[in-house]
């Protein structure tokens, strides 16, 4: 799937192309747009000037580039054919082969699990979201947003941080149970699963088990809410990263303070029974109160907390039971091309941080306020936050260990 955006200068000016979906494609940039080499090849080979014919030719060539990039660019398609090629050709050929391996591994898991699914309706691309899956308050809120009645929509929401963090009931209890049954069924299958990110060791990426169509529909359903609450970051979502996180004794217990690689995040608690695991919210990255505590959110089954990705937050350790949440990161390529995203302001911190808002992964002064958690001591001295220009008055730099040789260290 691809999305094309045209300007009034078409066909003199080529459209912006954004590649949808979760498949890996060689040479495609992180923003899911074709590289310069594709456009150079297209312009050199396209011999039509009529706008409709040019569009057809563009789609034909784009499809060939995505499915057969080596052939499209005249590169060797097999490792043995690359021996006499230039260094650049060998490198590009290697990328093509790497992408093919990644896709094959992912699709093998999806095909294998398709024969074992408990709830086929979750995987059906033609099945719309069922009303009984969604809490009536969520349906009413989204409908109000679609009609432009922001006041009615916000009356349904709980606002926790002015203009930045909201919550509302999204899924019914029965649907939470259905989704959890599917997740645990996948765990039981023994099929391999990529982890969502470096912070979650026991979660799964839902698109990797065949649930991409469901996530597409969920994102489409929630889009009016994102746009109504957050304007540019909540508009024109064209990609997502959706995953399950799991916390229980003996596995991941909590989550260090961080921001998300997301423009807008939806975090839905699916259950189970648990205590602890509060979600701590601090300021937005770059704000004077970036590392000042704002409030603690307590998860409830079926309820969703929605916030800007740049909002610093972290999960307290779970103290008993087990918690699984569905996390949906939404991305807008249009917003990510804006000055607000590419060059955001970074203000000087007004004062020393609240200890609860400190990150052992990211902060340069963590050790000045808190002891490093066991097993996380290697993060000492690796922090970047705050940047020197944004240090609060009388900044407290943590002590950094340095090697003295022979395996000894001192301050």
mmCIF file of C-alpha atoms in Angstrom:
data_model
loop_
_atom_site.group_PDB
_atom_site.id
_atom_site.type_symbol
_atom_site.label_atom_id
_atom_site.label_comp_id
_atom_site.label_asym_id
_atom_site.label_seq_id
_atom_site.Cartn_x
_atom_site.Cartn_y
_atom_site.Cartn_z
ATOM 1 C CA UNK A 1 0.000 0.000 0.000
ATOM 2 C CA UNK A 2 1.237 3.463 -0.840
ATOM 3 C CA UNK A 3 -0.066 6.975 -0.323
ATOM 4 C CA UNK A 4 0.628 9.731 -2.823
ATOM 5 C CA UNK A 5 0.276 13.465 -2.131
ATOM 6 C CA UNK A 6 0.082 15.795 -5.121
ATOM 7 C CA UNK A 7 0.593 19.537 -5.336
ATOM 8 C CA UNK A 8 -1.030 21.885 -7.829
ATOM 9 C CA UNK A 9 2.204 21.654 -9.861
ATOM 10 C CA UNK A 10 1.581 18.024 -10.855
ATOM 11 C CA UNK A 11 2.758 16.609 -13.260
ATOM 12 C CA UNK A 12 5.660 19.083 -13.409
ATOM 13 C CA UNK A 13 6.304 18.353 -9.743
ATOM 14 C CA UNK A 14 6.317 14.702 -8.717
ATOM 15 C CA UNK A 15 4.131 13.594 -5.785
ATOM 16 C CA UNK A 16 5.287 12.781 -2.296
ATOM 17 C CA UNK A 17 5.147 8.998 -1.860
ATOM 18 C CA UNK A 18 4.770 7.264 1.495
ATOM 19 C CA UNK A 19 4.880 3.469 1.713
ATOM 20 C CA UNK A 20 2.345 2.041 4.143
ATOM 21 C CA UNK A 21 2.417 -1.201 6.087
ATOM 22 C CA UNK A 22 5.023 -3.070 8.077
ATOM 23 C CA UNK A 23 6.988 -4.916 5.391
ATOM 24 C CA UNK A 24 10.679 -4.118 5.102
ATOM 25 C CA UNK A 25 11.874 -2.742 1.784
ATOM 26 C CA UNK A 26 15.481 -2.335 0.788
ATOM 27 C CA UNK A 27 16.628 1.259 0.266
ATOM 28 C CA UNK A 28 13.413 2.738 1.690
ATOM 29 C CA UNK A 29 14.138 5.557 4.135
ATOM 30 C CA UNK A 30 13.050 5.469 7.773
ATOM 31 C CA UNK A 31 10.195 7.818 6.894
ATOM 32 C CA UNK A 32 8.969 5.144 4.448
ATOM 33 C CA UNK A 33 9.650 7.190 1.319
ATOM 34 C CA UNK A 34 11.506 5.972 -1.805
ATOM 35 C CA UNK A 35 15.179 6.988 -2.048
ATOM 36 C CA UNK A 36 16.706 9.439 -4.506
ATOM 37 C CA UNK A 37 17.972 6.586 -6.687
ATOM 38 C CA UNK A 38 14.362 5.556 -7.396
ATOM 39 C CA UNK A 39 13.343 9.058 -8.445
ATOM 40 C CA UNK A 40 16.471 9.459 -10.590
ATOM 41 C CA UNK A 41 15.728 6.165 -12.338
ATOM 42 C CA UNK A 42 12.062 7.017 -12.801
ATOM 43 C CA UNK A 43 12.749 10.455 -14.289
ATOM 44 C CA UNK A 44 15.374 9.028 -16.634
ATOM 45 C CA UNK A 45 13.103 6.246 -17.893
ATOM 46 C CA UNK A 46 9.640 7.851 -17.944
ATOM 47 C CA UNK A 47 8.795 8.954 -21.485
ATOM 48 C CA UNK A 48 5.187 10.104 -21.007
ATOM 49 C CA UNK A 49 3.992 13.602 -20.138
ATOM 50 C CA UNK A 50 0.226 13.100 -19.862
ATOM 51 C CA UNK A 51 -0.677 13.221 -16.163
ATOM 52 C CA UNK A 52 -2.805 10.057 -16.118
ATOM 53 C CA UNK A 53 -0.249 8.060 -18.095
ATOM 54 C CA UNK A 54 2.549 9.357 -15.888
ATOM 55 C CA UNK A 55 0.653 8.268 -12.791
ATOM 56 C CA UNK A 56 0.215 4.769 -14.214
ATOM 57 C CA UNK A 57 3.912 4.609 -15.067
ATOM 58 C CA UNK A 58 4.866 5.839 -11.604
ATOM 59 C CA UNK A 59 2.792 3.148 -9.899
ATOM 60 C CA UNK A 60 4.145 0.421 -12.185
ATOM 61 C CA UNK A 61 7.738 1.449 -11.566
ATOM 62 C CA UNK A 62 7.202 1.903 -7.829
ATOM 63 C CA UNK A 63 5.710 -1.575 -7.544
ATOM 64 C CA UNK A 64 8.649 -3.071 -9.430
ATOM 65 C CA UNK A 65 11.122 -1.149 -7.281
ATOM 66 C CA UNK A 66 9.525 -2.418 -4.060
ATOM 67 C CA UNK A 67 9.117 -6.034 -5.169
ATOM 68 C CA UNK A 68 12.228 -6.436 -7.338
ATOM 69 C CA UNK A 69 14.600 -3.629 -6.346
ATOM 70 C CA UNK A 70 17.734 -5.372 -7.594
ATOM 71 C CA UNK A 71 16.287 -5.952 -11.052
ATOM 72 C CA UNK A 72 14.813 -2.442 -11.186
ATOM 73 C CA UNK A 73 18.187 -0.855 -10.428
ATOM 74 C CA UNK A 74 20.191 -3.349 -12.482
ATOM 75 C CA UNK A 75 21.911 -4.862 -9.441
ATOM 76 C CA UNK A 76 23.012 -8.484 -8.993
ATOM 77 C CA UNK A 77 20.185 -10.397 -7.327
ATOM 78 C CA UNK A 78 22.232 -13.287 -5.889
ATOM 79 C CA UNK A 79 25.347 -13.096 -3.699
ATOM 80 C CA UNK A 80 27.440 -14.948 -6.288
ATOM 81 C CA UNK A 81 26.556 -12.436 -8.972
ATOM 82 C CA UNK A 82 27.889 -9.568 -6.882
ATOM 83 C CA UNK A 83 31.549 -10.572 -6.945
ATOM 84 C CA UNK A 84 32.394 -8.526 -10.019
ATOM 85 C CA UNK A 85 30.171 -5.595 -9.128
ATOM 86 C CA UNK A 86 31.210 -2.277 -7.676
ATOM 87 C CA UNK A 87 31.359 -1.774 -3.913
ATOM 88 C CA UNK A 88 28.159 0.299 -4.090
ATOM 89 C CA UNK A 89 26.351 -2.383 -6.076
ATOM 90 C CA UNK A 90 27.446 -5.096 -3.639
ATOM 91 C CA UNK A 91 26.297 -3.015 -0.684
ATOM 92 C CA UNK A 92 22.893 -2.330 -2.246
ATOM 93 C CA UNK A 93 22.534 -5.981 -3.187
ATOM 94 C CA UNK A 94 23.242 -6.959 0.421
ATOM 95 C CA UNK A 95 20.502 -4.607 1.649
ATOM 96 C CA UNK A 96 18.046 -6.158 -0.811
ATOM 97 C CA UNK A 97 18.842 -9.632 0.468
ATOM 98 C CA UNK A 98 18.606 -8.529 4.126
ATOM 99 C CA UNK A 99 15.129 -7.051 3.571
ATOM 100 C CA UNK A 100 13.987 -10.239 1.842
ATOM 101 C CA UNK A 101 15.171 -12.335 4.798
ATOM 102 C CA UNK A 102 13.425 -10.060 7.324
ATOM 103 C CA UNK A 103 10.142 -10.237 5.399
ATOM 104 C CA UNK A 104 10.375 -13.996 4.921
ATOM 105 C CA UNK A 105 10.938 -14.569 8.638
ATOM 106 C CA UNK A 106 8.025 -12.316 9.603
ATOM 107 C CA UNK A 107 5.630 -13.776 7.021
ATOM 108 C CA UNK A 108 6.558 -17.338 8.009
ATOM 109 C CA UNK A 109 5.399 -16.589 11.573
ATOM 110 C CA UNK A 110 2.178 -14.948 10.370
ATOM 111 C CA UNK A 111 1.357 -17.920 8.109
ATOM 112 C CA UNK A 112 2.185 -20.449 10.819
ATOM 113 C CA UNK A 113 0.039 -18.683 13.395
ATOM 114 C CA UNK A 114 -2.875 -18.165 11.004
ATOM 115 C CA UNK A 115 -3.651 -21.891 11.331
ATOM 116 C CA UNK A 116 -3.764 -21.630 15.141
ATOM 117 C CA UNK A 117 -5.714 -18.414 15.826
ATOM 118 C CA UNK A 118 -8.542 -18.482 18.359
ATOM 119 C CA UNK A 119 -10.514 -15.502 17.046
ATOM 120 C CA UNK A 120 -10.327 -15.275 13.227
ATOM 121 C CA UNK A 121 -12.433 -12.099 13.176
ATOM 122 C CA UNK A 122 -9.511 -10.191 14.696
ATOM 123 C CA UNK A 123 -7.377 -11.069 11.681
ATOM 124 C CA UNK A 124 -9.953 -10.538 8.907
ATOM 125 C CA UNK A 125 -9.021 -7.411 6.883
ATOM 126 C CA UNK A 126 -12.653 -7.075 5.764
ATOM 127 C CA UNK A 127 -14.092 -7.251 9.282
ATOM 128 C CA UNK A 128 -14.795 -3.750 10.666
ATOM 129 C CA UNK A 129 -14.380 -2.999 14.346
ATOM 130 C CA UNK A 130 -17.459 -4.402 16.051
ATOM 131 C CA UNK A 131 -19.566 -2.131 18.231
ATOM 132 C CA UNK A 132 -19.467 -4.657 21.060
ATOM 133 C CA UNK A 133 -15.665 -4.387 21.141
ATOM 134 C CA UNK A 134 -15.756 -0.654 21.876
ATOM 135 C CA UNK A 135 -17.010 1.016 25.046
ATOM 136 C CA UNK A 136 -20.091 3.202 24.404
ATOM 137 C CA UNK A 137 -18.238 6.231 25.810
ATOM 138 C CA UNK A 138 -15.462 5.757 23.255
ATOM 139 C CA UNK A 139 -17.946 5.562 20.392
ATOM 140 C CA UNK A 140 -19.730 8.694 21.631
ATOM 141 C CA UNK A 141 -16.455 10.598 22.037
ATOM 142 C CA UNK A 142 -15.217 9.733 18.546
ATOM 143 C CA UNK A 143 -18.581 10.575 16.997
ATOM 144 C CA UNK A 144 -18.542 13.987 18.705
ATOM 145 C CA UNK A 145 -15.032 14.608 17.358
ATOM 146 C CA UNK A 146 -16.127 13.636 13.836
ATOM 147 C CA UNK A 147 -18.967 16.153 14.087
ATOM 148 C CA UNK A 148 -16.614 18.864 15.319
ATOM 149 C CA UNK A 149 -18.201 19.054 18.772
ATOM 150 C CA UNK A 150 -14.979 19.297 20.775
ATOM 151 C CA UNK A 151 -16.794 20.318 23.963
ATOM 152 C CA UNK A 152 -19.002 17.213 23.916
ATOM 153 C CA UNK A 153 -16.008 14.980 23.242
ATOM 154 C CA UNK A 154 -13.915 16.496 26.007
ATOM 155 C CA UNK A 155 -16.798 16.125 28.458
ATOM 156 C CA UNK A 156 -16.377 12.351 28.064
ATOM 157 C CA UNK A 157 -12.613 12.458 28.580
ATOM 158 C CA UNK A 158 -10.688 12.799 31.820
ATOM 159 C CA UNK A 159 -7.984 15.461 31.406
ATOM 160 C CA UNK A 160 -4.922 14.807 33.570
ATOM 161 C CA UNK A 161 -2.417 17.338 32.199
ATOM 162 C CA UNK A 162 -3.840 20.372 30.427
ATOM 163 C CA UNK A 163 -3.867 19.705 26.690
ATOM 164 C CA UNK A 164 -1.354 16.848 26.954
ATOM 165 C CA UNK A 165 -2.755 13.746 28.695
ATOM 166 C CA UNK A 166 -6.297 12.365 28.647
ATOM 167 C CA UNK A 167 -7.985 9.055 29.466
ATOM 168 C CA UNK A 168 -11.258 7.340 28.596
ATOM 169 C CA UNK A 169 -12.786 3.836 28.499
ATOM 170 C CA UNK A 170 -11.985 2.350 25.064
ATOM 171 C CA UNK A 171 -12.460 -1.444 25.061
ATOM 172 C CA UNK A 172 -15.202 -3.466 26.728
ATOM 173 C CA UNK A 173 -14.136 -6.031 29.323
ATOM 174 C CA UNK A 174 -15.229 -8.847 27.002
ATOM 175 C CA UNK A 175 -13.043 -7.550 24.203
ATOM 176 C CA UNK A 176 -10.058 -7.192 26.537
ATOM 177 C CA UNK A 177 -10.543 -10.855 27.441
ATOM 178 C CA UNK A 178 -10.787 -11.830 23.771
ATOM 179 C CA UNK A 179 -7.590 -10.009 22.874
ATOM 180 C CA UNK A 180 -5.756 -11.456 25.880
ATOM 181 C CA UNK A 181 -6.867 -14.961 24.901
ATOM 182 C CA UNK A 182 -5.311 -14.385 21.482
ATOM 183 C CA UNK A 183 -2.094 -12.994 22.921
ATOM 184 C CA UNK A 184 -1.659 -15.899 25.343
ATOM 185 C CA UNK A 185 -2.499 -18.328 22.554
ATOM 186 C CA UNK A 186 0.380 -16.878 20.562
ATOM 187 C CA UNK A 187 2.719 -17.203 23.542
ATOM 188 C CA UNK A 188 1.600 -20.836 23.856
ATOM 189 C CA UNK A 189 2.357 -21.500 20.169
ATOM 190 C CA UNK A 190 6.087 -21.177 20.776
ATOM 191 C CA UNK A 191 6.521 -19.210 17.558
ATOM 192 C CA UNK A 192 9.333 -16.640 17.589
ATOM 193 C CA UNK A 193 8.462 -13.005 18.235
ATOM 194 C CA UNK A 194 10.459 -9.828 17.869
ATOM 195 C CA UNK A 195 10.369 -7.676 20.966
ATOM 196 C CA UNK A 196 8.741 -4.235 20.661
ATOM 197 C CA UNK A 197 11.831 -2.294 21.716
ATOM 198 C CA UNK A 198 14.872 -2.471 23.958
ATOM 199 C CA UNK A 199 12.831 -1.761 27.105
ATOM 200 C CA UNK A 200 10.244 -4.554 26.818
ATOM 201 C CA UNK A 201 11.642 -8.075 26.900
ATOM 202 C CA UNK A 202 8.406 -10.065 26.948
ATOM 203 C CA UNK A 203 6.047 -8.157 24.668
ATOM 204 C CA UNK A 204 5.053 -8.862 21.076
ATOM 205 C CA UNK A 205 4.519 -6.667 18.025
ATOM 206 C CA UNK A 206 0.930 -7.237 16.917
ATOM 207 C CA UNK A 207 1.631 -6.723 13.215
ATOM 208 C CA UNK A 208 4.171 -9.553 13.428
ATOM 209 C CA UNK A 209 1.477 -12.090 14.302
ATOM 210 C CA UNK A 210 -0.995 -11.016 11.605
ATOM 211 C CA UNK A 211 -2.976 -8.304 13.404
ATOM 212 C CA UNK A 212 -1.884 -5.408 11.182
ATOM 213 C CA UNK A 213 -5.387 -5.041 9.605
ATOM 214 C CA UNK A 214 -6.942 -4.778 13.078
ATOM 215 C CA UNK A 215 -4.433 -2.106 14.108
ATOM 216 C CA UNK A 216 -5.048 -0.187 10.880
ATOM 217 C CA UNK A 217 -8.759 -0.066 11.700
ATOM 218 C CA UNK A 218 -8.153 0.887 15.327
ATOM 219 C CA UNK A 219 -5.875 3.735 14.246
ATOM 220 C CA UNK A 220 -8.469 4.941 11.736
ATOM 221 C CA UNK A 221 -11.144 4.872 14.448
ATOM 222 C CA UNK A 222 -8.986 6.907 16.849
ATOM 223 C CA UNK A 223 -7.693 9.426 14.293
ATOM 224 C CA UNK A 224 -10.480 12.023 14.885
ATOM 225 C CA UNK A 225 -9.628 12.047 18.586
ATOM 226 C CA UNK A 226 -5.937 12.604 17.892
ATOM 227 C CA UNK A 227 -6.645 15.445 15.510
ATOM 228 C CA UNK A 228 -9.171 17.084 17.807
ATOM 229 C CA UNK A 229 -6.908 16.976 20.855
ATOM 230 C CA UNK A 230 -3.453 17.531 19.397
ATOM 231 C CA UNK A 231 -3.858 19.141 15.943
ATOM 232 C CA UNK A 232 -0.655 18.636 13.895
ATOM 233 C CA UNK A 233 0.836 15.668 15.815
ATOM 234 C CA UNK A 234 -2.604 14.047 15.762
ATOM 235 C CA UNK A 235 -3.285 14.640 12.065
ATOM 236 C CA UNK A 236 -2.689 12.521 8.976
ATOM 237 C CA UNK A 237 -1.357 9.429 10.704
ATOM 238 C CA UNK A 238 0.121 7.158 8.080
ATOM 239 C CA UNK A 239 2.065 4.555 10.056
ATOM 240 C CA UNK A 240 2.023 2.894 13.443
ATOM 241 C CA UNK A 241 3.922 0.652 15.819
ATOM 242 C CA UNK A 242 1.591 -1.388 18.015
ATOM 243 C CA UNK A 243 2.657 -3.881 20.618
ATOM 244 C CA UNK A 244 1.815 -5.679 23.833
ATOM 245 C CA UNK A 245 3.842 -5.077 26.992
ATOM 246 C CA UNK A 246 3.776 -7.570 29.850
ATOM 247 C CA UNK A 247 4.816 -7.039 33.461
ATOM 248 C CA UNK A 248 4.963 -9.713 36.157
ATOM 249 C CA UNK A 249 7.272 -11.098 38.829
ATOM 250 C CA UNK A 250 10.369 -12.705 37.349
ATOM 251 C CA UNK A 251 10.075 -10.716 34.103
ATOM 252 C CA UNK A 252 9.853 -6.999 33.394
ATOM 253 C CA UNK A 253 8.515 -5.237 36.497
ATOM 254 C CA UNK A 254 8.440 -1.577 35.442
ATOM 255 C CA UNK A 255 9.805 0.879 32.925
ATOM 256 C CA UNK A 256 12.415 3.621 33.211
ATOM 257 C CA UNK A 257 11.421 7.227 32.505
ATOM 258 C CA UNK A 258 11.402 7.889 28.763
ATOM 259 C CA UNK A 259 9.624 9.527 25.856
ATOM 260 C CA UNK A 260 8.092 7.590 22.959
ATOM 261 C CA UNK A 261 9.121 7.451 19.311
ATOM 262 C CA UNK A 262 5.537 8.422 18.663
ATOM 263 C CA UNK A 263 3.641 11.564 17.768
ATOM 264 C CA UNK A 264 0.600 10.453 19.778
ATOM 265 C CA UNK A 265 0.475 7.363 22.013
ATOM 266 C CA UNK A 266 -2.569 5.330 23.076
ATOM 267 C CA UNK A 267 -1.952 3.016 26.047
ATOM 268 C CA UNK A 268 -4.794 0.572 26.835
ATOM 269 C CA UNK A 269 -4.810 -1.705 29.881
ATOM 270 C CA UNK A 270 -6.108 -5.188 29.004
ATOM 271 C CA UNK A 271 -5.754 -6.654 32.523
ATOM 272 C CA UNK A 272 -5.081 -8.892 34.415
ATOM 273 C CA UNK A 273 -5.257 -8.584 38.212
ATOM 274 C CA UNK A 274 -2.334 -6.589 39.608
ATOM 275 C CA UNK A 275 -1.217 -4.045 42.169
ATOM 276 C CA UNK A 276 1.319 -1.262 41.791
ATOM 277 C CA UNK A 277 2.345 -0.372 38.235
ATOM 278 C CA UNK A 278 1.326 3.292 38.382
ATOM 279 C CA UNK A 279 2.142 5.328 35.286
ATOM 280 C CA UNK A 280 4.116 8.432 36.269
ATOM 281 C CA UNK A 281 3.874 11.511 34.035
ATOM 282 C CA UNK A 282 6.336 14.387 34.053
ATOM 283 C CA UNK A 283 6.808 17.296 31.629
ATOM 284 C CA UNK A 284 7.337 17.353 27.877
ATOM 285 C CA UNK A 285 10.886 17.064 26.564
ATOM 286 C CA UNK A 286 12.363 20.507 26.011
ATOM 287 C CA UNK A 287 9.999 22.237 28.440
ATOM 288 C CA UNK A 288 11.300 24.025 31.579
ATOM 289 C CA UNK A 289 9.358 21.499 33.695
ATOM 290 C CA UNK A 290 10.478 18.513 31.585
ATOM 291 C CA UNK A 291 11.564 16.556 34.660
ATOM 292 C CA UNK A 292 8.981 17.820 37.154
ATOM 293 C CA UNK A 293 6.262 15.408 38.266
ATOM 294 C CA UNK A 294 2.746 16.129 37.025
ATOM 295 C CA UNK A 295 0.600 13.206 38.195
ATOM 296 C CA UNK A 296 0.279 9.436 38.616
ATOM 297 C CA UNK A 297 -2.162 7.546 36.404
ATOM 298 C CA UNK A 298 -3.641 4.277 37.688
ATOM 299 C CA UNK A 299 -4.468 1.729 34.995
ATOM 300 C CA UNK A 300 -7.977 0.309 34.719
ATOM 301 C CA UNK A 301 -9.013 -2.597 32.522
ATOM 302 C CA UNK A 302 -10.268 -1.392 29.139
ATOM 303 C CA UNK A 303 -9.280 2.213 29.791
ATOM 304 C CA UNK A 304 -6.931 4.118 27.523
ATOM 305 C CA UNK A 305 -4.554 6.933 28.385
ATOM 306 C CA UNK A 306 -3.582 9.097 25.403
ATOM 307 C CA UNK A 307 -0.670 11.522 25.362
ATOM 308 C CA UNK A 308 1.894 13.186 23.159
ATOM 309 C CA UNK A 309 4.911 11.004 22.534
ATOM 310 C CA UNK A 310 7.254 13.730 23.791
ATOM 311 C CA UNK A 311 5.704 13.582 27.277
ATOM 312 C CA UNK A 312 8.158 12.000 29.748
ATOM 313 C CA UNK A 313 6.646 9.036 31.559
ATOM 314 C CA UNK A 314 7.585 5.770 33.245
ATOM 315 C CA UNK A 315 5.949 2.743 34.855
ATOM 316 C CA UNK A 316 6.317 1.910 38.542
ATOM 317 C CA UNK A 317 7.225 -1.668 39.373
ATOM 318 C CA UNK A 318 4.326 -4.076 39.591
ATOM 319 C CA UNK A 319 4.046 -5.373 43.170
ATOM 320 C CA UNK A 320 1.785 -8.372 42.562
ATOM 321 C CA UNK A 321 -0.093 -10.064 39.747
ATOM 322 C CA UNK A 322 0.327 -9.519 36.029
ATOM 323 C CA UNK A 323 -0.408 -6.588 33.716
ATOM 324 C CA UNK A 324 -0.666 -6.528 29.920
ATOM 325 C CA UNK A 325 -1.214 -3.337 27.948
ATOM 326 C CA UNK A 326 -1.697 -2.612 24.274
ATOM 327 C CA UNK A 327 0.469 0.323 23.163
ATOM 328 C CA UNK A 328 -0.276 2.109 19.892
ATOM 329 C CA UNK A 329 2.323 4.572 18.607
ATOM 330 C CA UNK A 330 0.968 6.784 15.825
ATOM 331 C CA UNK A 331 3.182 8.567 13.308
ATOM 332 C CA UNK A 332 2.441 11.382 10.875
ATOM 333 C CA UNK A 333 5.022 11.843 8.121
ATOM 334 C CA UNK A 334 3.524 15.278 7.368
ATOM 335 C CA UNK A 335 4.045 16.424 10.957
ATOM 336 C CA UNK A 336 7.550 14.947 11.012
ATOM 337 C CA UNK A 337 8.535 17.198 8.121
ATOM 338 C CA UNK A 338 7.475 20.302 10.037
ATOM 339 C CA UNK A 339 9.763 22.737 11.832
ATOM 340 C CA UNK A 340 7.991 22.004 15.117
ATOM 341 C CA UNK A 341 9.119 18.386 14.898
ATOM 342 C CA UNK A 342 12.519 18.784 13.240
ATOM 343 C CA UNK A 343 13.740 21.748 15.269
ATOM 344 C CA UNK A 344 11.733 21.918 18.498
ATOM 345 C CA UNK A 345 12.721 24.451 21.177
ATOM 346 C CA UNK A 346 14.649 23.163 24.179
ATOM 347 C CA UNK A 347 14.260 25.470 27.174
ATOM 348 C CA UNK A 348 16.560 25.729 30.172
ATOM 349 C CA UNK A 349 15.262 23.652 33.077
ATOM 350 C CA UNK A 350 13.827 25.909 35.762
ATOM 351 C CA UNK A 351 15.092 23.902 38.731
ATOM 352 C CA UNK A 352 16.455 20.542 39.826
ATOM 353 C CA UNK A 353 14.348 17.551 38.755
ATOM 354 C CA UNK A 354 11.924 15.635 40.908
ATOM 355 C CA UNK A 355 13.631 12.298 41.693
ATOM 356 C CA UNK A 356 10.606 10.351 40.448
ATOM 357 C CA UNK A 357 11.130 11.878 36.990
ATOM 358 C CA UNK A 358 14.773 10.825 36.641
ATOM 359 C CA UNK A 359 15.891 8.311 34.027
ATOM 360 C CA UNK A 360 18.920 6.088 34.588
ATOM 361 C CA UNK A 361 19.066 5.548 30.813
ATOM 362 C CA UNK A 362 19.011 9.185 29.713
ATOM 363 C CA UNK A 363 19.936 11.594 32.520
ATOM 364 C CA UNK A 364 23.396 13.023 33.220
ATOM 365 C CA UNK A 365 22.549 13.742 36.845
ATOM 366 C CA UNK A 366 20.736 10.532 37.813
ATOM 367 C CA UNK A 367 23.523 9.384 40.138
ATOM 368 C CA UNK A 368 23.540 12.732 41.949
ATOM 369 C CA UNK A 369 20.016 12.066 43.245
ATOM 370 C CA UNK A 370 19.481 8.293 43.243
ATOM 371 C CA UNK A 371 21.368 5.017 43.332
ATOM 372 C CA UNK A 372 21.425 3.109 40.069
ATOM 373 C CA UNK A 373 19.166 0.036 40.072
ATOM 374 C CA UNK A 374 20.976 -3.265 40.354
ATOM 375 C CA UNK A 375 22.223 -4.305 36.939
ATOM 376 C CA UNK A 376 21.893 -0.800 35.507
ATOM 377 C CA UNK A 377 25.161 0.645 36.796
ATOM 378 C CA UNK A 378 26.646 0.531 33.286
ATOM 379 C CA UNK A 379 24.438 3.485 32.321
ATOM 380 C CA UNK A 380 26.461 5.772 34.594
ATOM 381 C CA UNK A 381 28.084 8.514 32.537
ATOM 382 C CA UNK A 382 26.159 7.703 29.354
ATOM 383 C CA UNK A 383 23.308 10.177 29.783
ATOM 384 C CA UNK A 384 22.580 13.144 27.525
ATOM 385 C CA UNK A 385 19.748 14.925 29.360
ATOM 386 C CA UNK A 386 19.660 17.777 29.921
ATOM 387 C CA UNK A 387 21.886 19.183 27.176
ATOM 388 C CA UNK A 388 24.492 21.562 28.666
ATOM 389 C CA UNK A 389 22.612 24.619 27.400
ATOM 390 C CA UNK A 390 19.471 23.494 29.250
ATOM 391 C CA UNK A 391 21.015 22.776 32.664
ATOM 392 C CA UNK A 392 19.133 24.081 35.702
ATOM 393 C CA UNK A 393 20.954 26.511 38.051
ATOM 394 C CA UNK A 394 23.691 24.791 40.103
ATOM 395 C CA UNK A 395 23.432 21.668 37.970
ATOM 396 C CA UNK A 396 24.461 18.496 39.814
ATOM 397 C CA UNK A 397 26.647 16.374 37.572
ATOM 398 C CA UNK A 398 26.828 12.765 38.733
ATOM 399 C CA UNK A 399 30.227 11.288 39.519
ATOM 400 C CA UNK A 400 31.571 9.229 36.672
ATOM 401 C CA UNK A 401 33.786 6.215 37.142
ATOM 402 C CA UNK A 402 36.921 6.095 35.051
ATOM 403 C CA UNK A 403 39.256 3.205 34.537
ATOM 404 C CA UNK A 404 42.730 3.343 36.115
ATOM 405 C CA UNK A 405 43.886 0.201 34.371
ATOM 406 C CA UNK A 406 44.395 -3.280 35.792
ATOM 407 C CA UNK A 407 40.645 -3.558 36.271
ATOM 408 C CA UNK A 408 40.475 -0.829 38.950
ATOM 409 C CA UNK A 409 38.185 2.207 38.905
ATOM 410 C CA UNK A 410 37.992 5.353 40.962
ATOM 411 C CA UNK A 411 36.026 8.612 41.045
#
